[in-house]
């Protein structure tokens, strides 16, 4: 498991395309939209926009790691790596965990860089850093768990990219990452509570300004980890079918 994790981590940290999706693009989006929505606004209104958009775009772009995960698993399947792994004593759990944990490290690195950018450039508050850390760990677990399940379900890279965009962008709209959820129609507010983006964004915003209560924090963590656990169970259930499609 450790060998797979280290190999996958090294390979992805050298991927310029992944750096673009995870770091450069979210920073560009954040700068552009904050400039647009704070133009002509008062200082207080600008602060509200910044505290909403910095975590909002950070969370939205976390989900794009699913593209890299899908491409990696499909490549392993098509070049015969999965079939060779299956013929060794390495268990399917170890293979999946090795790949999964490597992407957790990448997503946490992405979170740290984007939050540092928000702090240095926009001076976003980080009043409850411990809560923020745990929330982002839970989000990382959820996002990569969903990516793992998606990678074992889809048959092609294009299908993985399309579904990732639906999950990332659709979840961003419905989860209140682009616009405050209380400004949305009632039906969207009802749908949002079934999305991890909603729970992560609401908790992060409150932890940033120091108003997140312990009970709400615990509830958010349980919900986010539940999404990730369900996704991992789905991935395990889909692995035999994924292995059947493997070449070699």
PDB file of C-alpha atoms in Angstrom:
ATOM      1  CA  UNK A   1       0.000   0.000   0.000  1.00  0.00           C
ATOM      2  CA  UNK A   2       2.754   2.472   0.926  1.00  0.00           C
ATOM      3  CA  UNK A   3       4.597   1.862  -2.343  1.00  0.00           C
ATOM      4  CA  UNK A   4       1.451   2.574  -4.369  1.00  0.00           C
ATOM      5  CA  UNK A   5       0.749   5.694  -2.329  1.00  0.00           C
ATOM      6  CA  UNK A   6       4.276   7.097  -2.776  1.00  0.00           C
ATOM      7  CA  UNK A   7       4.358   6.324  -6.500  1.00  0.00           C
ATOM      8  CA  UNK A   8       0.967   7.949  -7.117  1.00  0.00           C
ATOM      9  CA  UNK A   9       1.856  10.968  -5.010  1.00  0.00           C
ATOM     10  CA  UNK A  10       5.149  11.534  -6.814  1.00  0.00           C
ATOM     11  CA  UNK A  11       3.534  11.142 -10.217  1.00  0.00           C
ATOM     12  CA  UNK A  12       0.751  13.624  -9.486  1.00  0.00           C
ATOM     13  CA  UNK A  13       2.980  16.279  -7.944  1.00  0.00           C
ATOM     14  CA  UNK A  14       4.878  16.362 -11.251  1.00  0.00           C
ATOM     15  CA  UNK A  15       1.688  16.744 -13.305  1.00  0.00           C
ATOM     16  CA  UNK A  16       1.403  20.349 -14.521  1.00  0.00           C
ATOM     17  CA  UNK A  17      -2.197  19.818 -15.586  1.00  0.00           C
ATOM     18  CA  UNK A  18      -3.135  18.865 -12.039  1.00  0.00           C
ATOM     19  CA  UNK A  19      -1.377  21.968 -10.687  1.00  0.00           C
ATOM     20  CA  UNK A  20      -3.455  24.086 -13.082  1.00  0.00           C
ATOM     21  CA  UNK A  21      -6.773  22.536 -11.985  1.00  0.00           C
ATOM     22  CA  UNK A  22      -6.037  22.513  -8.267  1.00  0.00           C
ATOM     23  CA  UNK A  23      -4.094  25.758  -7.715  1.00  0.00           C
ATOM     24  CA  UNK A  24      -3.894  28.172 -10.630  1.00  0.00           C
ATOM     25  CA  UNK A  25      -7.502  28.017 -11.830  1.00  0.00           C
ATOM     26  CA  UNK A  26      -9.148  28.400  -8.391  1.00  0.00           C
ATOM     27  CA  UNK A  27      -6.898  31.376  -7.595  1.00  0.00           C
ATOM     28  CA  UNK A  28      -7.789  32.988 -10.938  1.00  0.00           C
ATOM     29  CA  UNK A  29     -11.521  32.416 -10.367  1.00  0.00           C
ATOM     30  CA  UNK A  30     -11.327  33.763  -6.820  1.00  0.00           C
ATOM     31  CA  UNK A  31      -9.521  36.950  -7.843  1.00  0.00           C
ATOM     32  CA  UNK A  32     -11.808  37.565 -10.830  1.00  0.00           C
ATOM     33  CA  UNK A  33     -15.132  37.076  -9.070  1.00  0.00           C
ATOM     34  CA  UNK A  34     -14.153  38.893  -5.884  1.00  0.00           C
ATOM     35  CA  UNK A  35     -13.104  41.854  -8.052  1.00  0.00           C
ATOM     36  CA  UNK A  36     -16.461  41.755  -9.852  1.00  0.00           C
ATOM     37  CA  UNK A  37     -18.694  41.372  -6.804  1.00  0.00           C
ATOM     38  CA  UNK A  38     -16.847  43.830  -4.543  1.00  0.00           C
ATOM     39  CA  UNK A  39     -16.671  46.594  -7.132  1.00  0.00           C
ATOM     40  CA  UNK A  40     -18.475  49.599  -5.667  1.00  0.00           C
ATOM     41  CA  UNK A  41     -19.393  47.723  -2.474  1.00  0.00           C
ATOM     42  CA  UNK A  42     -18.819  49.022   1.026  1.00  0.00           C
ATOM     43  CA  UNK A  43     -16.033  47.625   3.188  1.00  0.00           C
ATOM     44  CA  UNK A  44     -18.483  45.535   5.230  1.00  0.00           C
ATOM     45  CA  UNK A  45     -20.174  44.137   2.127  1.00  0.00           C
ATOM     46  CA  UNK A  46     -16.783  43.336   0.592  1.00  0.00           C
ATOM     47  CA  UNK A  47     -15.776  41.376   3.694  1.00  0.00           C
ATOM     48  CA  UNK A  48     -18.967  39.312   3.498  1.00  0.00           C
ATOM     49  CA  UNK A  49     -18.337  38.546  -0.169  1.00  0.00           C
ATOM     50  CA  UNK A  50     -14.739  37.535   0.511  1.00  0.00           C
ATOM     51  CA  UNK A  51     -15.619  35.278   3.457  1.00  0.00           C
ATOM     52  CA  UNK A  52     -18.171  33.547   1.243  1.00  0.00           C
ATOM     53  CA  UNK A  53     -16.166  33.296  -1.985  1.00  0.00           C
ATOM     54  CA  UNK A  54     -12.747  32.229  -0.713  1.00  0.00           C
ATOM     55  CA  UNK A  55     -14.044  29.048   0.980  1.00  0.00           C
ATOM     56  CA  UNK A  56     -16.699  28.637  -1.714  1.00  0.00           C
ATOM     57  CA  UNK A  57     -14.252  28.436  -4.605  1.00  0.00           C
ATOM     58  CA  UNK A  58     -11.796  26.441  -2.508  1.00  0.00           C
ATOM     59  CA  UNK A  59     -14.426  23.780  -1.842  1.00  0.00           C
ATOM     60  CA  UNK A  60     -15.689  23.797  -5.436  1.00  0.00           C
ATOM     61  CA  UNK A  61     -12.244  23.166  -6.889  1.00  0.00           C
ATOM     62  CA  UNK A  62     -11.493  20.388  -4.406  1.00  0.00           C
ATOM     63  CA  UNK A  63     -13.934  18.272  -6.383  1.00  0.00           C
ATOM     64  CA  UNK A  64     -11.899  18.581  -9.581  1.00  0.00           C
ATOM     65  CA  UNK A  65      -9.391  16.102  -8.125  1.00  0.00           C
ATOM     66  CA  UNK A  66     -11.931  13.516  -9.235  1.00  0.00           C
ATOM     67  CA  UNK A  67     -10.773  14.034 -12.839  1.00  0.00           C
ATOM     68  CA  UNK A  68      -7.206  13.056 -11.945  1.00  0.00           C
ATOM     69  CA  UNK A  69      -8.413  10.065  -9.926  1.00  0.00           C
ATOM     70  CA  UNK A  70     -10.563   8.812 -12.797  1.00  0.00           C
ATOM     71  CA  UNK A  71      -7.738   9.181 -15.318  1.00  0.00           C
ATOM     72  CA  UNK A  72      -5.312   7.360 -13.032  1.00  0.00           C
ATOM     73  CA  UNK A  73      -7.553   4.353 -12.424  1.00  0.00           C
ATOM     74  CA  UNK A  74      -8.566   4.052 -16.075  1.00  0.00           C
ATOM     75  CA  UNK A  75      -4.916   4.236 -17.128  1.00  0.00           C
ATOM     76  CA  UNK A  76      -3.997   1.490 -14.632  1.00  0.00           C
ATOM     77  CA  UNK A  77      -6.868  -0.593 -15.974  1.00  0.00           C
ATOM     78  CA  UNK A  78      -5.983  -0.122 -19.638  1.00  0.00           C
ATOM     79  CA  UNK A  79      -2.223  -0.745 -19.401  1.00  0.00           C
ATOM     80  CA  UNK A  80      -2.705  -3.957 -17.446  1.00  0.00           C
ATOM     81  CA  UNK A  81      -1.535  -2.639 -14.062  1.00  0.00           C
ATOM     82  CA  UNK A  82      -4.773  -3.584 -12.319  1.00  0.00           C
ATOM     83  CA  UNK A  83      -4.679  -7.122 -13.701  1.00  0.00           C
ATOM     84  CA  UNK A  84      -1.065  -7.563 -12.597  1.00  0.00           C
ATOM     85  CA  UNK A  85      -1.900  -6.224  -9.130  1.00  0.00           C
ATOM     86  CA  UNK A  86      -4.757  -8.701  -8.866  1.00  0.00           C
ATOM     87  CA  UNK A  87      -2.347 -11.576  -9.515  1.00  0.00           C
ATOM     88  CA  UNK A  88      -0.162 -10.596  -6.532  1.00  0.00           C
ATOM     89  CA  UNK A  89      -0.833 -11.082  -2.802  1.00  0.00           C
ATOM     90  CA  UNK A  90      -1.761  -7.377  -2.598  1.00  0.00           C
ATOM     91  CA  UNK A  91      -5.411  -7.122  -1.570  1.00  0.00           C
ATOM     92  CA  UNK A  92      -7.912  -4.932  -3.392  1.00  0.00           C
ATOM     93  CA  UNK A  93      -8.315  -2.915  -0.172  1.00  0.00           C
ATOM     94  CA  UNK A  94      -4.581  -2.109  -0.102  1.00  0.00           C
ATOM     95  CA  UNK A  95      -4.550  -1.095  -3.753  1.00  0.00           C
ATOM     96  CA  UNK A  96      -7.571   1.185  -3.345  1.00  0.00           C
ATOM     97  CA  UNK A  97      -6.325   2.663  -0.077  1.00  0.00           C
ATOM     98  CA  UNK A  98      -2.862   3.326  -1.507  1.00  0.00           C
ATOM     99  CA  UNK A  99      -4.325   5.280  -4.406  1.00  0.00           C
ATOM    100  CA  UNK A 100      -6.917   6.991  -2.202  1.00  0.00           C
ATOM    101  CA  UNK A 101      -4.537   8.209   0.501  1.00  0.00           C
ATOM    102  CA  UNK A 102      -2.166   9.738  -2.059  1.00  0.00           C
ATOM    103  CA  UNK A 103      -4.992  11.941  -3.347  1.00  0.00           C
ATOM    104  CA  UNK A 104      -5.926  12.913   0.211  1.00  0.00           C
ATOM    105  CA  UNK A 105      -2.437  14.366   0.622  1.00  0.00           C
ATOM    106  CA  UNK A 106      -2.786  16.287  -2.644  1.00  0.00           C
ATOM    107  CA  UNK A 107      -6.177  17.747  -1.684  1.00  0.00           C
ATOM    108  CA  UNK A 108      -4.936  18.815   1.756  1.00  0.00           C
ATOM    109  CA  UNK A 109      -1.954  20.517   0.111  1.00  0.00           C
ATOM    110  CA  UNK A 110      -4.409  22.284  -2.196  1.00  0.00           C
ATOM    111  CA  UNK A 111      -6.466  23.438   0.803  1.00  0.00           C
ATOM    112  CA  UNK A 112      -3.403  24.813   2.604  1.00  0.00           C
ATOM    113  CA  UNK A 113      -2.207  26.762  -0.449  1.00  0.00           C
ATOM    114  CA  UNK A 114      -5.632  28.240  -1.221  1.00  0.00           C
ATOM    115  CA  UNK A 115      -6.291  29.231   2.395  1.00  0.00           C
ATOM    116  CA  UNK A 116      -2.830  30.805   2.657  1.00  0.00           C
ATOM    117  CA  UNK A 117      -3.597  32.735  -0.525  1.00  0.00           C
ATOM    118  CA  UNK A 118      -6.903  33.920   0.940  1.00  0.00           C
ATOM    119  CA  UNK A 119      -5.224  34.955   4.181  1.00  0.00           C
ATOM    120  CA  UNK A 120      -2.280  36.767   2.574  1.00  0.00           C
ATOM    121  CA  UNK A 121      -4.196  38.498  -0.224  1.00  0.00           C
ATOM    122  CA  UNK A 122      -7.639  39.108   1.308  1.00  0.00           C
ATOM    123  CA  UNK A 123      -6.895  38.729   5.014  1.00  0.00           C
ATOM    124  CA  UNK A 124      -9.708  36.221   5.501  1.00  0.00           C
ATOM    125  CA  UNK A 125     -10.307  35.518   9.197  1.00  0.00           C
ATOM    126  CA  UNK A 126      -9.360  32.115  10.597  1.00  0.00           C
ATOM    127  CA  UNK A 127     -10.853  32.450  14.064  1.00  0.00           C
ATOM    128  CA  UNK A 128     -11.337  28.717  14.733  1.00  0.00           C
ATOM    129  CA  UNK A 129      -8.307  27.060  13.093  1.00  0.00           C
ATOM    130  CA  UNK A 130      -8.787  23.651  14.748  1.00  0.00           C
ATOM    131  CA  UNK A 131     -12.377  23.446  13.537  1.00  0.00           C
ATOM    132  CA  UNK A 132     -11.264  24.539  10.059  1.00  0.00           C
ATOM    133  CA  UNK A 133      -8.557  21.883   9.941  1.00  0.00           C
ATOM    134  CA  UNK A 134     -10.921  19.067  10.918  1.00  0.00           C
ATOM    135  CA  UNK A 135     -13.637  20.265   8.521  1.00  0.00           C
ATOM    136  CA  UNK A 136     -11.205  20.296   5.619  1.00  0.00           C
ATOM    137  CA  UNK A 137      -9.903  16.844   6.574  1.00  0.00           C
ATOM    138  CA  UNK A 138     -13.507  15.611   6.472  1.00  0.00           C
ATOM    139  CA  UNK A 139     -14.056  17.349   3.118  1.00  0.00           C
ATOM    140  CA  UNK A 140     -10.870  15.786   1.778  1.00  0.00           C
ATOM    141  CA  UNK A 141     -12.084  12.356   2.870  1.00  0.00           C
ATOM    142  CA  UNK A 142     -15.457  12.949   1.215  1.00  0.00           C
ATOM    143  CA  UNK A 143     -14.162  14.398  -2.055  1.00  0.00           C
ATOM    144  CA  UNK A 144     -11.559  11.694  -2.624  1.00  0.00           C
ATOM    145  CA  UNK A 145     -14.017   8.996  -1.540  1.00  0.00           C
ATOM    146  CA  UNK A 146     -16.456  10.200  -4.191  1.00  0.00           C
ATOM    147  CA  UNK A 147     -13.589  10.329  -6.685  1.00  0.00           C
ATOM    148  CA  UNK A 148     -12.670   6.731  -5.860  1.00  0.00           C
ATOM    149  CA  UNK A 149     -16.227   5.541  -6.431  1.00  0.00           C
ATOM    150  CA  UNK A 150     -16.523   7.511  -9.670  1.00  0.00           C
ATOM    151  CA  UNK A 151     -13.199   6.169 -10.962  1.00  0.00           C
ATOM    152  CA  UNK A 152     -14.376   2.577 -10.575  1.00  0.00           C
ATOM    153  CA  UNK A 153     -17.805   3.212 -12.097  1.00  0.00           C
ATOM    154  CA  UNK A 154     -17.032   5.148 -15.288  1.00  0.00           C
ATOM    155  CA  UNK A 155     -15.744   3.394 -18.385  1.00  0.00           C
ATOM    156  CA  UNK A 156     -13.938   6.279 -20.115  1.00  0.00           C
ATOM    157  CA  UNK A 157     -12.009   9.433 -19.229  1.00  0.00           C
ATOM    158  CA  UNK A 158     -14.555  11.616 -21.015  1.00  0.00           C
ATOM    159  CA  UNK A 159     -17.348  10.179 -18.908  1.00  0.00           C
ATOM    160  CA  UNK A 160     -15.309  10.870 -15.776  1.00  0.00           C
ATOM    161  CA  UNK A 161     -14.659  14.480 -16.790  1.00  0.00           C
ATOM    162  CA  UNK A 162     -18.321  15.074 -17.625  1.00  0.00           C
ATOM    163  CA  UNK A 163     -19.608  13.612 -14.350  1.00  0.00           C
ATOM    164  CA  UNK A 164     -16.978  15.481 -12.337  1.00  0.00           C
ATOM    165  CA  UNK A 165     -18.102  18.776 -13.858  1.00  0.00           C
ATOM    166  CA  UNK A 166     -21.719  17.971 -13.059  1.00  0.00           C
ATOM    167  CA  UNK A 167     -20.844  17.092  -9.469  1.00  0.00           C
ATOM    168  CA  UNK A 168     -18.456  20.025  -8.948  1.00  0.00           C
ATOM    169  CA  UNK A 169     -20.364  22.783 -10.742  1.00  0.00           C
ATOM    170  CA  UNK A 170     -23.865  21.503 -10.022  1.00  0.00           C
ATOM    171  CA  UNK A 171     -22.984  21.022  -6.374  1.00  0.00           C
ATOM    172  CA  UNK A 172     -21.467  24.504  -6.250  1.00  0.00           C
ATOM    173  CA  UNK A 173     -24.671  26.103  -7.557  1.00  0.00           C
ATOM    174  CA  UNK A 174     -27.065  24.032  -5.452  1.00  0.00           C
ATOM    175  CA  UNK A 175     -24.826  24.043  -2.369  1.00  0.00           C
ATOM    176  CA  UNK A 176     -24.565  27.819  -2.122  1.00  0.00           C
ATOM    177  CA  UNK A 177     -20.905  28.153  -3.088  1.00  0.00           C
ATOM    178  CA  UNK A 178     -21.626  30.814  -5.704  1.00  0.00           C
ATOM    179  CA  UNK A 179     -24.504  32.609  -4.024  1.00  0.00           C
ATOM    180  CA  UNK A 180     -25.691  32.710  -0.376  1.00  0.00           C
ATOM    181  CA  UNK A 181     -28.065  29.811   0.108  1.00  0.00           C
ATOM    182  CA  UNK A 182     -30.722  31.989   1.783  1.00  0.00           C
ATOM    183  CA  UNK A 183     -31.052  33.921  -1.483  1.00  0.00           C
ATOM    184  CA  UNK A 184     -31.958  30.727  -3.361  1.00  0.00           C
ATOM    185  CA  UNK A 185     -35.498  29.441  -4.039  1.00  0.00           C
ATOM    186  CA  UNK A 186     -36.958  27.200  -1.353  1.00  0.00           C
ATOM    187  CA  UNK A 187     -36.671  24.078  -3.503  1.00  0.00           C
ATOM    188  CA  UNK A 188     -32.919  24.603  -3.947  1.00  0.00           C
ATOM    189  CA  UNK A 189     -32.502  25.244  -0.219  1.00  0.00           C
ATOM    190  CA  UNK A 190     -34.183  21.889   0.402  1.00  0.00           C
ATOM    191  CA  UNK A 191     -31.938  20.095  -2.107  1.00  0.00           C
ATOM    192  CA  UNK A 192     -28.782  21.712  -0.725  1.00  0.00           C
ATOM    193  CA  UNK A 193     -28.926  19.853   2.600  1.00  0.00           C
ATOM    194  CA  UNK A 194     -28.296  16.602   0.720  1.00  0.00           C
ATOM    195  CA  UNK A 195     -24.993  17.886  -0.694  1.00  0.00           C
ATOM    196  CA  UNK A 196     -21.559  17.797   1.015  1.00  0.00           C
ATOM    197  CA  UNK A 197     -20.735  21.183  -0.530  1.00  0.00           C
ATOM    198  CA  UNK A 198     -23.485  22.832   1.489  1.00  0.00           C
ATOM    199  CA  UNK A 199     -22.393  21.386   4.820  1.00  0.00           C
ATOM    200  CA  UNK A 200     -18.726  22.092   4.213  1.00  0.00           C
ATOM    201  CA  UNK A 201     -19.272  25.662   3.056  1.00  0.00           C
ATOM    202  CA  UNK A 202     -21.604  26.659   5.869  1.00  0.00           C
ATOM    203  CA  UNK A 203     -19.292  25.219   8.527  1.00  0.00           C
ATOM    204  CA  UNK A 204     -16.138  26.760   7.023  1.00  0.00           C
ATOM    205  CA  UNK A 205     -17.700  30.216   6.808  1.00  0.00           C
ATOM    206  CA  UNK A 206     -18.797  30.115  10.437  1.00  0.00           C
ATOM    207  CA  UNK A 207     -15.445  28.744  11.621  1.00  0.00           C
ATOM    208  CA  UNK A 208     -13.656  31.533   9.759  1.00  0.00           C
ATOM    209  CA  UNK A 209     -15.546  34.232  11.626  1.00  0.00           C
ATOM    210  CA  UNK A 210     -15.547  32.281  14.895  1.00  0.00           C
ATOM    211  CA  UNK A 211     -19.278  31.551  15.270  1.00  0.00           C
ATOM    212  CA  UNK A 212     -19.330  27.773  14.685  1.00  0.00           C
ATOM    213  CA  UNK A 213     -20.792  25.994  17.721  1.00  0.00           C
ATOM    214  CA  UNK A 214     -19.477  22.611  18.817  1.00  0.00           C
ATOM    215  CA  UNK A 215     -22.779  20.825  18.178  1.00  0.00           C
ATOM    216  CA  UNK A 216     -23.001  22.117  14.620  1.00  0.00           C
ATOM    217  CA  UNK A 217     -19.337  21.289  14.073  1.00  0.00           C
ATOM    218  CA  UNK A 218     -19.830  17.673  15.196  1.00  0.00           C
ATOM    219  CA  UNK A 219     -22.939  17.280  13.056  1.00  0.00           C
ATOM    220  CA  UNK A 220     -21.095  18.588   9.984  1.00  0.00           C
ATOM    221  CA  UNK A 221     -18.142  16.238  10.516  1.00  0.00           C
ATOM    222  CA  UNK A 222     -20.420  13.209  10.925  1.00  0.00           C
ATOM    223  CA  UNK A 223     -22.342  14.101   7.758  1.00  0.00           C
ATOM    224  CA  UNK A 224     -19.201  14.678   5.683  1.00  0.00           C
ATOM    225  CA  UNK A 225     -17.514  11.477   6.817  1.00  0.00           C
ATOM    226  CA  UNK A 226     -20.747   9.589   6.140  1.00  0.00           C
ATOM    227  CA  UNK A 227     -20.624  10.722   2.496  1.00  0.00           C
ATOM    228  CA  UNK A 228     -17.045   9.462   2.230  1.00  0.00           C
ATOM    229  CA  UNK A 229     -17.746   6.112   3.892  1.00  0.00           C
ATOM    230  CA  UNK A 230     -20.742   5.430   1.649  1.00  0.00           C
ATOM    231  CA  UNK A 231     -18.607   6.309  -1.396  1.00  0.00           C
ATOM    232  CA  UNK A 232     -15.858   3.898  -0.284  1.00  0.00           C
ATOM    233  CA  UNK A 233     -18.380   1.089   0.203  1.00  0.00           C
ATOM    234  CA  UNK A 234     -19.678   1.753  -3.325  1.00  0.00           C
ATOM    235  CA  UNK A 235     -16.095   1.664  -4.629  1.00  0.00           C
ATOM    236  CA  UNK A 236     -15.475  -1.720  -2.976  1.00  0.00           C
ATOM    237  CA  UNK A 237     -18.701  -3.076  -4.446  1.00  0.00           C
ATOM    238  CA  UNK A 238     -17.733  -1.846  -7.932  1.00  0.00           C
ATOM    239  CA  UNK A 239     -14.139  -3.098  -7.820  1.00  0.00           C
ATOM    240  CA  UNK A 240     -14.892  -6.643  -9.111  1.00  0.00           C
ATOM    241  CA  UNK A 241     -16.624  -5.157 -12.172  1.00  0.00           C
ATOM    242  CA  UNK A 242     -13.727  -2.732 -12.636  1.00  0.00           C
ATOM    243  CA  UNK A 243     -11.306  -5.680 -12.508  1.00  0.00           C
ATOM    244  CA  UNK A 244     -13.297  -7.579 -15.149  1.00  0.00           C
ATOM    245  CA  UNK A 245     -12.760  -4.688 -17.579  1.00  0.00           C
ATOM    246  CA  UNK A 246      -9.013  -4.629 -16.912  1.00  0.00           C
ATOM    247  CA  UNK A 247      -6.709  -5.597 -19.751  1.00  0.00           C
ATOM    248  CA  UNK A 248      -4.126  -8.325 -19.360  1.00  0.00           C
TER     249      UNK A 248
END
